[in-house]
GROMACS .gro file of C-alpha atoms in nm:
model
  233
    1UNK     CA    1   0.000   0.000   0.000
    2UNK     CA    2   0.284   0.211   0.110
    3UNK     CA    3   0.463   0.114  -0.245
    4UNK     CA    4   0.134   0.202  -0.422
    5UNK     CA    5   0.093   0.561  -0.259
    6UNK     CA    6   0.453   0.654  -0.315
    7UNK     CA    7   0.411   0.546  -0.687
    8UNK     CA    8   0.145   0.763  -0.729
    9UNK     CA    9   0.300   1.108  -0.604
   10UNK     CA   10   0.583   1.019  -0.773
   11UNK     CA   11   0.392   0.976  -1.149
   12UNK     CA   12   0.221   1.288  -1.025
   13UNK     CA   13   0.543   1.487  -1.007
   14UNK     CA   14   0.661   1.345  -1.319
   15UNK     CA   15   0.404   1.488  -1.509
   16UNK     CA   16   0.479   1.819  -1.377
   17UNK     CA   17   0.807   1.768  -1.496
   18UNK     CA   18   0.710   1.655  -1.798
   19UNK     CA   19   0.464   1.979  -1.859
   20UNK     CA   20   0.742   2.220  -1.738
   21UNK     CA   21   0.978   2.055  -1.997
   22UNK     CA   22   0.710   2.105  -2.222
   23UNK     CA   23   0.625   2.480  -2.150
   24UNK     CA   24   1.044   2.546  -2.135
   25UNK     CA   25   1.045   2.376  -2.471
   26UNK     CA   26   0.807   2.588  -2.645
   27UNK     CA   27   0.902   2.945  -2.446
   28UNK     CA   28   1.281   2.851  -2.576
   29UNK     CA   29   1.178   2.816  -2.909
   30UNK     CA   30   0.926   3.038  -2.960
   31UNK     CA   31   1.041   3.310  -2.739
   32UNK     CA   32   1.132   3.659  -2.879
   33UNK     CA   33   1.489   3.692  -2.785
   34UNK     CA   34   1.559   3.295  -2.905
   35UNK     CA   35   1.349   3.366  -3.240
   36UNK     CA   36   1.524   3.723  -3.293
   37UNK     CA   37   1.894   3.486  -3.293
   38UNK     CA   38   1.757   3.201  -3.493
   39UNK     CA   39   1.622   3.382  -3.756
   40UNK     CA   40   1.945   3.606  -3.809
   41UNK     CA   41   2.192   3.320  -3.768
   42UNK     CA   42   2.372   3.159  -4.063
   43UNK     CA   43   2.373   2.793  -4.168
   44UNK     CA   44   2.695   2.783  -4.075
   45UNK     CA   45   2.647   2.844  -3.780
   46UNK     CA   46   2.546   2.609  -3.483
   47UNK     CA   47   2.307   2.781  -3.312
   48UNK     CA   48   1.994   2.724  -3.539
   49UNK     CA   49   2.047   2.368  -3.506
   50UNK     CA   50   2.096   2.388  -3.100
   51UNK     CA   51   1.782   2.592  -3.160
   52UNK     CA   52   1.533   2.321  -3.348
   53UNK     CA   53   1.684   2.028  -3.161
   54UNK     CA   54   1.640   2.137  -2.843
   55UNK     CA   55   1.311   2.205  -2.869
   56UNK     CA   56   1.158   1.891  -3.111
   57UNK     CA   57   1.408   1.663  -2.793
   58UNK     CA   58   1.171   1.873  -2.551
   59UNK     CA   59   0.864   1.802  -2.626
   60UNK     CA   60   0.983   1.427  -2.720
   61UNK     CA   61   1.102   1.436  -2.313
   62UNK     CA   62   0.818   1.543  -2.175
   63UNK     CA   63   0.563   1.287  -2.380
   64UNK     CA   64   0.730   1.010  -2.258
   65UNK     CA   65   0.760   1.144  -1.903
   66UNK     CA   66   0.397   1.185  -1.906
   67UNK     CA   67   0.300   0.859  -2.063
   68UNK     CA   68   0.493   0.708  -1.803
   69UNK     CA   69   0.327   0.891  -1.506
   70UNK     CA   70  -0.017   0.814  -1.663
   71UNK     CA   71   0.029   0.443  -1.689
   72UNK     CA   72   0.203   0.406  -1.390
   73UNK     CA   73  -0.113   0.571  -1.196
   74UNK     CA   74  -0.361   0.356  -1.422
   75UNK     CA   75  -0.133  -0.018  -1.312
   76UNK     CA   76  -0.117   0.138  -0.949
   77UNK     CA   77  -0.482   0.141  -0.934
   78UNK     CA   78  -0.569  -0.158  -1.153
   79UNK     CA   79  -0.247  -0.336  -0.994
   80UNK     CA   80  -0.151  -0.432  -1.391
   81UNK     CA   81   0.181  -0.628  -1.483
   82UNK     CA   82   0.166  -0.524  -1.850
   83UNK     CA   83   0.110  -0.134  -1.727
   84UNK     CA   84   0.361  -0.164  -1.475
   85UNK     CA   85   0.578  -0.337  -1.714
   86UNK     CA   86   0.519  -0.062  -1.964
   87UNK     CA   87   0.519   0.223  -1.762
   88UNK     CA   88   0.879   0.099  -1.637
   89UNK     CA   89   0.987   0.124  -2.025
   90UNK     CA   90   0.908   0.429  -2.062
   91UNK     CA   91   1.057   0.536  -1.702
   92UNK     CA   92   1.409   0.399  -1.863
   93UNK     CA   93   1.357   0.554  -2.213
   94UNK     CA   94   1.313   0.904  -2.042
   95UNK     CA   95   1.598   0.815  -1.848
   96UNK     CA   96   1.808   0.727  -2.120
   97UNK     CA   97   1.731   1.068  -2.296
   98UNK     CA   98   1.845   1.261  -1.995
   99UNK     CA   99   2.116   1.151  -1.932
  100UNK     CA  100   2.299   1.244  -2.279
  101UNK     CA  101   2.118   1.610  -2.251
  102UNK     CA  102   2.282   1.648  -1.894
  103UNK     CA  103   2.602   1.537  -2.018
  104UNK     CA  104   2.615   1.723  -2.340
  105UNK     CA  105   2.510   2.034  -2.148
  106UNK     CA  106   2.805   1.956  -1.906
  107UNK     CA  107   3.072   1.864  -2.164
  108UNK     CA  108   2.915   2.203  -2.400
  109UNK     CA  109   2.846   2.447  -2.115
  110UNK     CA  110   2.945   2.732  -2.336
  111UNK     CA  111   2.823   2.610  -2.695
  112UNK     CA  112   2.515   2.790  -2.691
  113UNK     CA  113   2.629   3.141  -2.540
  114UNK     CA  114   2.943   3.124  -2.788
  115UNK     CA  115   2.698   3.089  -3.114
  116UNK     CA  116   2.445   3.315  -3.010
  117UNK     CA  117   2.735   3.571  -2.938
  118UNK     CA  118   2.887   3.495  -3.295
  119UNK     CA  119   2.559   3.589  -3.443
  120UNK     CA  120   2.512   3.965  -3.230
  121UNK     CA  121   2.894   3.951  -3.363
  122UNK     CA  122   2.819   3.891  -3.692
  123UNK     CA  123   2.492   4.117  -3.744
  124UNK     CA  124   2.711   4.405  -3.540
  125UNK     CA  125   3.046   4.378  -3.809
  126UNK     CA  126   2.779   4.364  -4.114
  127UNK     CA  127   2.599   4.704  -4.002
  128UNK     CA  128   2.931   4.899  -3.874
  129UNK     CA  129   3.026   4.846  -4.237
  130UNK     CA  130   2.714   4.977  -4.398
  131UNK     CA  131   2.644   4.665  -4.613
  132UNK     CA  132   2.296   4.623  -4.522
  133UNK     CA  133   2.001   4.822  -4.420
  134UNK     CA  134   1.835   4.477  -4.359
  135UNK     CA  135   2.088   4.405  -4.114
  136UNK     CA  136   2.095   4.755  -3.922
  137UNK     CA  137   1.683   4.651  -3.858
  138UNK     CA  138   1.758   4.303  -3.755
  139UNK     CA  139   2.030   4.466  -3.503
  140UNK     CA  140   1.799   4.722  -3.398
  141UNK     CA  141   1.535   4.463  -3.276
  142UNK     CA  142   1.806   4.247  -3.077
  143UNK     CA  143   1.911   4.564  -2.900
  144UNK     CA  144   1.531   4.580  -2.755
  145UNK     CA  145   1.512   4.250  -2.707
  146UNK     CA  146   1.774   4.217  -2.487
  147UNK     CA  147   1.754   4.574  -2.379
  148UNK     CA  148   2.130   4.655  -2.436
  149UNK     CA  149   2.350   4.885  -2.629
  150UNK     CA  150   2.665   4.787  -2.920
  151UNK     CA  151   2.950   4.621  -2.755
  152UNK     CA  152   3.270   4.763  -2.635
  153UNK     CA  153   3.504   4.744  -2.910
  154UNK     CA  154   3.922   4.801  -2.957
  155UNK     CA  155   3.874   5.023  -3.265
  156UNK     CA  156   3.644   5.284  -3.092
  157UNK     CA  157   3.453   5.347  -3.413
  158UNK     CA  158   3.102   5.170  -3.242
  159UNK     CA  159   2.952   5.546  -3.168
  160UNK     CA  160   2.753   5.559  -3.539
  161UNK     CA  161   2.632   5.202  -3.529
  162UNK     CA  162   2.468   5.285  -3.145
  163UNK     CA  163   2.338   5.591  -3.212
  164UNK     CA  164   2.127   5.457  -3.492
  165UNK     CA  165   2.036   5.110  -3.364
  166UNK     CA  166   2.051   5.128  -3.000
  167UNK     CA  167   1.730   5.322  -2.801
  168UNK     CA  168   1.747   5.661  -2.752
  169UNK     CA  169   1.783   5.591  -2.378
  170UNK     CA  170   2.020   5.325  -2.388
  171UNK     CA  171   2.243   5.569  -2.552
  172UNK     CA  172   2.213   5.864  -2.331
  173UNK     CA  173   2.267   5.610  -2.059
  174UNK     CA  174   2.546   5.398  -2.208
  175UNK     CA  175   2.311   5.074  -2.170
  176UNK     CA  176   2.449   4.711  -2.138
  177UNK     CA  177   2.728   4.583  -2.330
  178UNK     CA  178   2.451   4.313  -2.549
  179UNK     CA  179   2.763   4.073  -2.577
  180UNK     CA  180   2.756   4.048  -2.143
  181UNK     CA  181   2.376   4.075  -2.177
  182UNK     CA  182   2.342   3.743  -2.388
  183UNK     CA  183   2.611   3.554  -2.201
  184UNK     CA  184   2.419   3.634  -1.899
  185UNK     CA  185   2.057   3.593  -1.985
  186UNK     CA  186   2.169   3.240  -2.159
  187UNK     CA  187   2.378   3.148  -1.882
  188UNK     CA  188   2.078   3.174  -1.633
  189UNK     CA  189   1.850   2.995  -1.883
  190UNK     CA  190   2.075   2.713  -1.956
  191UNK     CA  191   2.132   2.697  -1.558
  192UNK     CA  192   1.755   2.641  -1.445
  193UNK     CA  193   1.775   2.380  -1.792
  194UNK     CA  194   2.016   2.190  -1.647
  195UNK     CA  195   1.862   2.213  -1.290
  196UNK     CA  196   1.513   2.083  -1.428
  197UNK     CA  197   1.701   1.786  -1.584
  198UNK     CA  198   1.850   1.707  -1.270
  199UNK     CA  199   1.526   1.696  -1.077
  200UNK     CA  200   1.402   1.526  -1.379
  201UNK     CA  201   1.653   1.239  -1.371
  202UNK     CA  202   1.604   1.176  -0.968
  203UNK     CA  203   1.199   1.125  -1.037
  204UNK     CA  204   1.299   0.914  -1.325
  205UNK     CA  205   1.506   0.687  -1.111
  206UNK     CA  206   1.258   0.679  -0.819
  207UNK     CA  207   0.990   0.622  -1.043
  208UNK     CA  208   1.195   0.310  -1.209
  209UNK     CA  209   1.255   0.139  -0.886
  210UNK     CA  210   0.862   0.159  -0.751
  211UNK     CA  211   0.735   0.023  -1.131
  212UNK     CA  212   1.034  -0.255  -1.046
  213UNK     CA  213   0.895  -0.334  -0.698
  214UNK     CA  214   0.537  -0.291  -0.757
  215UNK     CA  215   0.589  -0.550  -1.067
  216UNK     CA  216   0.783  -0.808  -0.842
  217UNK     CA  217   0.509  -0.724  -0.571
  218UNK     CA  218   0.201  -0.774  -0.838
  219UNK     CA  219   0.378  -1.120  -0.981
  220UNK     CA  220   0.482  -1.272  -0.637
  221UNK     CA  221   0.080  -1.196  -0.488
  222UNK     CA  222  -0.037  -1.322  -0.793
  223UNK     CA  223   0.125  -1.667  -0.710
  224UNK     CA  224   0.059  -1.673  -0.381
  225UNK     CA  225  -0.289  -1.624  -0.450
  226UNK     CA  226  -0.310  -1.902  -0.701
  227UNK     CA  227  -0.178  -2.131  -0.440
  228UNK     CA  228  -0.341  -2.369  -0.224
  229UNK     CA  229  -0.672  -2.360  -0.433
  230UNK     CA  230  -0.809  -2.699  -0.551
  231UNK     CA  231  -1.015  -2.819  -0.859
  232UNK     CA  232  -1.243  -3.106  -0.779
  233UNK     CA  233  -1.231  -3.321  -1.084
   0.00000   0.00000   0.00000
């Protein structure tokens, strides 16, 4: 009973997990200063593809985290092998997803904030030398995005490209440096990612052993109960 109970808060908090991966998923993709990046960055370079696969590996997550809560709860209550069985499978498949995303954001810990710099870099150098108007817009909107002002550069020469893509009161008040900005807004974001994964990965495990011991528990009942009856024949 005890077993039963602590299976069922636990596939309760996975599927809060599994909706806050969900919601990060989508706010990461589809949020202004992440879309702003994505759409100005090259094929070249990485950050587009960071971009898409994080989000599509999301949402991927958090389905399977909340299949496995759901039929977890449904062979708790209907004391199931096949559920528990199943809902164990899908306990290890999230599991085996997590663990490469906690690694890879461990082992990459500055991949992201390096390509979304190179892109601000890379819009930045294409409007200082006047080649596009397109670009002096797309520059412009990252600036009130992230609610910074140029970058602090070794030529001196950044004056012209603030005054005409910064706002007028980042200027007067020589606003953020957008290359600090970015490092610091991603390095917060990527910190309360890998945070959620972690607490993510301990409900995973938890979750794994109770669908394990519930299963033994259903299967060893299950024989007990079958013994000592008799057929009359």
């Amino acid at each position: 009973r005890t077993t039963k109970y602590q299976l069922l808060v636990t596939s309760l908090c996975v599927m809060l997990l599994g909706l806050s991966i969900a919601t990060l998923s989508t706010v990461t993709h589809y949020g202004l200063r992440f879309t702003l990046i994505s759409n100005v960055s090259l094929d070249s370079n990485a950050y587009k593809v960071i971009h898409h696969t994080a989000f599509y590996f999301g949402i991927c997550l958090s389905m399977t985290l909340i299949l496995a809560a759901l039929l977890s709860s449904a062979a708790t209550v209907q004391e199931s092998q096949c559920l528990t069985a199943t809902g164990f499978f899908c306990f290890a498949l999230a599991f085996c997803g997590l663990i490469p995303a906690a690694c890879w954001r461990y082992t990459h810990s500055t991949e992201v904030e390096d390509s979304m710099m190179d892109v601000y870099d890379f819009v930045y150098e294409e409007v200082r030398r006047n080649t596009s108007s397109f670009r002096r817009h797309e520059l412009t909107a990252i600036h009130e995005a992230f609610l910074c002002c140029g970058k602090h550069s070794p030529f001196g020469d950044t004056t012209n490209v603030e005054n005409k893509t910064c706002p007028p009161d980042q200027v007067h008040d020589e606003g953020q440096d957008c290359l600090q900005e970015i490092q610091d807004f991603l390095k917060k974001h990527m910190d309360f990612v890998f945070l959620l994964l972690g607490i993510t990965i301990g409900f995973t495990v938890y979750g794994m052993f109770l669908t394990s011991f519930l299963w033994f528990s259903i299967h060893f009942s299950s024989n007990l109960y079958r013994k000592g009856k008799y057929i009359l024949r």
